[in-house]
Amino acid sequence: MALISEGKFVEDEWRHLADEEDLPRSGKIVVSQQRLEEALAGLGPEQGLGVRLPNTADPAAIAPYFSRLSLIAIAFPAFTDGRGFSLARLVRRAGFKGELRASGRLVADQALHARQCGFDTIEIPHDIAQRQNEAQWAKALGSYAETYQEGYGTRGSILERRRKAAL
């Protein structure tokens, strides 16, 4: 998998742990939602912990663990499946402040929308990274400076500025 942050391909410090693997004593790990309780009990508070969520997950189920989680990776099984975007907004509204990662078969044209939904990073398979290089991801993130909908990391919407100007 290739990791994209702010339109650049970056090295991933996190390791996705398979359900059958033992919990390591050090390093940043990402576990499945089914294994989260075990990881919380078995890892020290200083060790980086993340969780992988399906795009159908209930954010209320993991909200009690937000203070311990440094990363939440939301699955995108297909680029045509947008449920992960909705889940990201719900997770941000519920108060998660850590890294939010879109993980799966996204394309560069979805990068700006992902950021507006609250994602910090995008993790894509190598076949997509080979077809869409870093320059395409960076260009996609900068494709629109103004939006009608307010999102995370934006300066406010066009409508909001029009309302303020009318007052």
Backbone as numpy.savetxt, mean C-alpha at the origin, in Angstrom:
# Nx Ny Nz CAx CAy CAz Cx Cy Cz
9.40 -9.77 -7.18 8.55 -8.59 -7.18 9.44 -7.35 -7.18
8.99 -6.32 -7.88 9.68 -5.03 -7.91 8.89 -4.06 -7.04
9.60 -3.21 -6.33 8.96 -2.25 -5.44 9.14 -0.85 -6.00
8.04 -0.08 -6.04 8.05 1.27 -6.58 7.65 2.24 -5.47
8.48 3.25 -5.27 8.20 4.30 -4.30 8.46 5.64 -4.97
7.47 6.51 -4.98 7.58 7.83 -5.62 8.05 7.73 -7.07
7.60 6.71 -7.78 7.92 6.54 -9.19 9.27 5.91 -9.46
9.97 5.49 -8.44 11.29 4.89 -8.63 11.30 3.44 -8.14
12.04 2.60 -8.82 12.22 1.23 -8.37 13.22 1.26 -7.22
12.84 0.74 -6.08 13.70 0.77 -4.89 13.86 -0.65 -4.34
14.85 -0.80 -3.49 15.08 -2.11 -2.86 14.06 -2.33 -1.75
13.59 -3.54 -1.63 12.60 -3.88 -0.62 13.30 -4.40 0.63
13.07 -3.75 1.76 13.66 -4.17 3.03 12.83 -5.25 3.72
11.63 -5.49 3.19 10.71 -6.42 3.83 10.79 -7.78 3.17
10.58 -8.81 3.97 10.56 -10.19 3.46 9.18 -10.78 3.71
8.55 -11.25 2.64 7.25 -11.92 2.79 7.50 -13.33 3.31
6.93 -13.63 4.44 7.12 -14.93 5.08 5.96 -15.85 4.68
6.31 -17.04 4.19 5.29 -18.04 3.87 4.70 -18.59 5.18
3.48 -19.07 5.11 2.81 -19.55 6.32 3.53 -20.73 6.97
4.25 -21.51 6.19 4.93 -22.68 6.76 6.34 -22.35 7.29
6.84 -21.13 7.07 8.16 -20.76 7.54 8.12 -20.37 9.02
9.26 -20.63 9.71 9.39 -20.20 11.10 9.57 -18.70 11.16
9.15 -18.11 12.28 9.34 -16.67 12.48 10.82 -16.39 12.70
11.42 -15.47 11.96 12.83 -15.15 12.16 13.02 -14.28 13.42
14.23 -14.26 13.92 14.54 -13.48 15.13 14.87 -12.02 14.83
15.13 -11.72 13.56 15.45 -10.34 13.20 14.96 -10.06 11.78
14.98 -8.79 11.42 14.56 -8.39 10.09 13.09 -8.01 10.04
12.73 -7.34 8.97 11.35 -6.91 8.77 10.61 -7.98 7.99
9.48 -8.42 8.53 8.74 -9.49 7.87 7.28 -9.10 7.65
6.71 -9.70 6.62 5.30 -9.53 6.30 4.66 -10.91 6.38
3.61 -11.03 7.18 2.93 -12.31 7.35 1.50 -12.19 6.83
0.88 -13.34 6.64 -0.52 -13.35 6.21 -1.41 -12.93 7.38
-2.63 -12.53 7.06 -3.56 -12.13 8.12 -3.84 -13.30 9.07
-3.84 -14.52 8.55 -4.10 -15.69 9.38 -2.99 -15.91 10.40
-1.81 -15.44 10.10 -0.66 -15.67 10.97 -0.31 -14.46 11.84
-1.09 -13.42 11.77 -0.77 -12.18 12.48 -0.71 -12.37 13.99
-1.67 -13.06 14.58 -1.68 -13.26 16.04 -0.42 -13.98 16.50
-0.02 -15.01 15.77 1.20 -15.76 16.11 2.42 -14.86 16.04
2.50 -14.04 15.01 3.65 -13.14 14.85 3.68 -12.09 15.95
2.54 -11.56 16.32 2.49 -10.57 17.40 2.95 -11.17 18.71
2.60 -12.41 18.96 3.00 -13.08 20.21 4.46 -13.50 20.18
4.99 -13.82 19.01 6.33 -14.37 18.92 7.44 -13.39 18.63
7.11 -12.19 18.20 8.14 -11.23 17.83 8.22 -10.12 18.87
9.40 -9.57 19.02 9.59 -8.45 19.93 9.01 -7.17 19.34
8.76 -6.19 20.19 8.15 -4.94 19.71 9.07 -4.13 18.80
10.37 -4.40 18.84 11.31 -3.65 18.00 11.42 -4.21 16.59
10.93 -5.43 16.37 11.05 -6.05 15.05 9.93 -5.57 14.13
10.31 -5.19 12.92 9.34 -4.70 11.94 8.36 -5.79 11.55
7.08 -5.47 11.64 6.04 -6.44 11.32 5.03 -5.83 10.36
4.73 -6.58 9.31 3.71 -6.17 8.36 2.74 -7.31 8.13
1.61 -7.00 7.52 0.60 -8.03 7.26 0.12 -7.90 5.82
-0.12 -9.06 5.18 -0.72 -9.11 3.85 -2.22 -9.30 4.00
-2.96 -8.48 3.30 -4.42 -8.58 3.37 -4.98 -8.87 1.99
-6.00 -9.71 1.94 -6.72 -9.84 0.67 -7.54 -8.57 0.46
-7.93 -8.30 -0.76 -8.68 -7.06 -1.02 -10.12 -7.12 -0.49
-10.49 -8.22 0.12 -11.81 -8.36 0.72 -11.77 -8.28 2.25
-10.63 -7.95 2.82 -10.47 -7.93 4.28 -11.31 -6.84 4.92
-11.65 -7.06 6.16 -12.39 -6.08 6.95 -11.37 -5.25 7.73
-11.27 -3.95 7.46 -10.28 -3.14 8.18 -10.50 -3.11 9.68
-11.73 -3.27 10.12 -12.00 -3.26 11.57 -11.33 -4.45 12.26
-11.12 -5.54 11.53 -10.50 -6.73 12.12 -9.02 -6.51 12.45
-8.36 -5.64 11.72 -6.93 -5.41 11.99 -6.66 -4.07 12.67
-7.67 -3.23 12.77 -7.49 -1.91 13.40 -6.89 -1.98 14.81
-7.25 -2.97 15.63 -6.63 -3.02 16.96 -5.11 -3.23 16.92
-4.58 -3.67 15.79 -3.14 -3.96 15.69 -2.36 -2.84 14.97
-3.01 -1.77 14.59 -2.35 -0.71 13.81 -1.10 -0.18 14.51
-1.14 -0.03 15.82 0.01 0.55 16.53 1.24 -0.35 16.46
1.05 -1.63 16.25 2.18 -2.58 16.18 2.63 -2.84 14.75
1.78 -2.54 13.78 2.10 -2.82 12.38 2.84 -1.65 11.74
3.90 -1.95 11.01 4.64 -0.93 10.27 4.25 -0.92 8.81
3.65 -2.01 8.33 3.30 -2.11 6.91 2.04 -2.95 6.75
1.19 -2.52 5.85 0.05 -3.33 5.42 0.12 -3.43 3.91
0.17 -4.66 3.41 0.22 -4.92 1.96 -1.14 -5.45 1.53
-1.79 -4.73 0.62 -3.12 -5.12 0.14 -2.98 -5.75 -1.24
-3.57 -6.92 -1.40 -3.43 -7.69 -2.64 -4.29 -7.12 -3.76
-3.71 -7.11 -4.96 -4.41 -6.77 -6.21 -4.22 -7.97 -7.14
-5.17 -8.93 -7.14 -5.01 -10.12 -7.96 -5.07 -9.83 -9.46
-5.70 -8.73 -9.86 -5.78 -8.34 -11.27 -5.88 -6.83 -11.34
-5.37 -6.24 -12.44 -5.42 -4.78 -12.52 -6.84 -4.26 -12.71
-7.77 -5.14 -13.07 -9.16 -4.75 -13.25 -9.96 -4.82 -11.95
-9.35 -5.27 -10.87 -10.03 -5.41 -9.59 -9.65 -4.23 -8.69
-10.58 -3.31 -8.48 -10.28 -2.10 -7.73 -10.63 -2.13 -6.26
-11.00 -3.29 -5.74 -11.39 -3.35 -4.32 -10.25 -2.96 -3.39
-9.02 -3.19 -3.81 -7.87 -2.81 -2.99 -7.78 -1.30 -2.78
-8.21 -0.51 -3.76 -8.21 0.95 -3.60 -9.20 1.37 -2.51
-10.38 0.77 -2.54 -11.38 1.08 -1.51 -10.90 0.66 -0.14
-10.28 -0.52 -0.06 -9.77 -0.99 1.23 -8.68 -0.06 1.75
-7.83 0.44 0.87 -6.78 1.37 1.30 -7.38 2.62 1.93
-8.40 3.18 1.30 -9.04 4.38 1.88 -9.64 4.06 3.25
-10.26 2.90 3.39 -10.85 2.52 4.67 -9.78 2.34 5.75
-8.67 1.74 5.38 -7.57 1.53 6.33 -7.00 2.88 6.78
-6.82 3.81 5.83 -6.32 5.15 6.20 -7.33 5.87 7.08
-8.61 5.80 6.73 -9.63 6.47 7.55 -9.70 5.88 8.95
-9.39 4.59 9.08 -9.40 3.93 10.38 -8.20 4.33 11.23
-7.23 5.03 10.62 -6.13 5.57 11.41 -4.78 4.94 11.22
-4.60 4.08 10.21 -3.29 3.48 10.01 -2.32 4.52 9.47
-1.15 4.67 10.13 -0.17 5.70 9.74 1.09 5.11 9.11
1.24 3.80 9.11 2.43 3.16 8.57 2.41 3.09 7.05
3.35 2.32 6.51 3.44 2.16 5.06 2.29 1.30 4.56
1.60 1.80 3.56 0.52 1.07 2.92 0.99 0.71 1.51
0.96 -0.57 1.20 1.55 -1.07 -0.04 0.50 -1.78 -0.90
0.41 -1.40 -2.16 -0.42 -2.12 -3.13 0.45 -3.23 -3.69
-0.02 -4.45 -3.63 0.80 -5.59 -4.02 0.07 -6.45 -5.04
0.59 -6.46 -6.27 -0.03 -7.32 -7.26 0.06 -6.76 -8.66
-0.92 -7.08 -9.46 -0.87 -6.82 -10.89 -1.45 -5.45 -11.24
-0.80 -4.42 -10.74 -1.18 -3.06 -11.10 -0.37 -2.62 -12.31
-0.86 -1.61 -13.01 -0.13 -1.03 -14.14 0.16 0.43 -13.81
1.09 1.01 -14.56 1.54 2.37 -14.27 0.39 3.38 -14.28
-0.59 3.19 -15.13 -1.71 4.13 -15.20 -2.50 4.19 -13.88
-2.34 3.22 -13.02 -3.05 3.21 -11.74 -2.22 3.82 -10.60
-1.01 4.23 -10.86 -0.11 4.71 -9.81 -0.64 5.95 -9.11
-1.10 6.93 -9.86 -1.61 8.16 -9.24 -2.84 7.89 -8.38
-3.74 7.07 -8.89 -4.93 6.73 -8.12 -4.55 5.98 -6.83
-3.57 5.11 -6.94 -3.11 4.38 -5.75 -2.59 5.35 -4.70
-1.81 6.32 -5.12 -1.29 7.29 -4.15 -2.42 8.10 -3.53
-3.41 8.49 -4.34 -4.53 9.27 -3.80 -5.40 8.46 -2.84
-5.36 7.15 -2.96 -6.10 6.29 -2.04 -5.33 6.02 -0.76
-4.08 6.46 -0.70 -3.31 6.32 0.53 -2.13 5.38 0.45
-1.90 4.78 -0.70 -0.76 3.87 -0.83 0.55 4.66 -0.88
1.58 4.13 -0.20 2.91 4.72 -0.23 3.80 4.05 -1.26
3.61 2.75 -1.42 4.45 1.97 -2.34 3.58 1.01 -3.14
4.15 0.56 -4.27 3.47 -0.41 -5.14 4.46 -1.53 -5.42
4.00 -2.75 -5.21 4.82 -3.94 -5.43 4.22 -4.70 -6.62
5.00 -4.85 -7.68 4.49 -5.49 -8.90 5.35 -6.70 -9.26
4.77 -7.67 -9.96 5.55 -8.81 -10.44 6.60 -8.36 -11.45
7.65 -9.14 -11.61 8.76 -8.79 -12.50 8.32 -8.67 -13.96
7.34 -9.47 -14.39 6.92 -9.37 -15.79 6.31 -8.01 -16.10
5.60 -7.42 -15.15 5.06 -6.08 -15.35 6.18 -5.05 -15.28
7.12 -5.23 -14.36 8.25 -4.30 -14.25 9.10 -4.28 -15.52
9.17 -5.41 -16.20 9.93 -5.46 -17.45 9.21 -4.74 -18.59
7.87 -4.79 -18.57 7.10 -4.12 -19.62 6.93 -2.63 -19.36
6.85 -2.26 -18.07 6.65 -0.85 -17.71 7.82 -0.44 -16.82
8.73 0.32 -17.39 9.95 0.68 -16.66 9.72 1.83 -15.68
10.78 2.17 -14.98 10.71 3.21 -13.95 10.23 4.55 -14.52
10.68 4.90 -15.71 10.28 6.18 -16.31 8.76 6.24 -16.53
8.15 5.13 -16.91 6.70 5.11 -17.12 5.95 5.31 -15.80
6.46 4.70 -14.73 5.81 4.86 -13.42 5.95 6.29 -12.93
7.13 6.87 -13.09 7.35 8.26 -12.67 6.46 9.21 -13.46
6.35 8.99 -14.78 5.52 9.84 -15.63 4.05 9.72 -15.22
3.61 8.51 -14.92 2.22 8.30 -14.53 1.90 9.02 -13.22
2.83 9.04 -12.29 2.57 9.73 -11.02 2.46 11.23 -11.21
3.15 11.78 -12.19 3.11 13.21 -12.42 2.15 13.63 -13.51
1.29 12.73 -13.95 0.43 13.02 -15.09 -0.64 14.08 -14.79
-1.10 14.18 -13.56 -2.11 15.17 -13.21 -1.68 15.89 -11.93
-1.64 17.20 -11.99 -1.29 17.98 -10.80 -2.53 18.38 -10.01
-3.67 18.40 -10.68 -4.92 18.83 -10.06 -5.95 17.72 -10.19
-6.78 17.56 -9.18 -7.84 16.55 -9.23 -9.14 17.12 -8.67
-10.25 16.51 -9.04 -11.54 16.95 -8.52 -11.86 16.28 -7.18
-11.25 15.12 -6.94 -11.48 14.44 -5.67 -10.29 14.65 -4.75
-10.59 14.87 -3.49 -9.52 15.03 -2.52 -8.94 13.66 -2.18
-7.63 13.59 -2.17 -6.97 12.33 -1.85 -5.88 12.52 -0.84
-5.21 11.45 -0.51 -4.10 11.50 0.43 -2.88 12.04 -0.30
-2.17 12.93 0.34 -0.96 13.47 -0.24 -1.20 14.49 -1.34
-2.40 15.03 -1.41 -2.67 16.06 -2.41 -2.83 17.41 -1.73
-2.83 18.44 -2.54 -2.95 19.80 -2.02 -4.39 20.23 -1.87
-5.32 19.39 -2.06 -6.72 19.76 -2.03 -7.30 19.64 -3.42
-8.60 19.55 -3.49 -9.23 19.33 -4.78 -9.50 20.66 -5.49
-9.78 20.57 -6.77 -10.14 21.73 -7.57 -11.44 22.33 -7.02
-12.39 21.46 -6.67 -13.68 21.94 -6.15 -13.50 22.70 -4.84
-12.63 22.20 -3.98 -12.40 22.88 -2.71 -11.82 24.28 -2.94
-10.90 24.39 -3.85 -10.32 25.72 -4.14 -11.35 26.65 -4.76
-12.24 26.12 -5.60 -13.29 26.95 -6.20 -14.25 27.44 -5.12
-14.59 26.56 -4.17 -15.48 26.98 -3.08 -14.85 28.09 -2.25
-13.58 27.95 -1.94 -12.90 28.98 -1.15 -12.81 30.30 -1.92
-12.59 30.20 -3.23 -12.48 31.41 -4.04 -13.82 32.14 -4.16
-14.93 31.39 -4.09 -16.26 31.98 -4.21 -16.69 32.69 -2.94
-16.06 32.39 -1.82 -16.45 33.02 -0.55 -15.97 34.44 -0.42
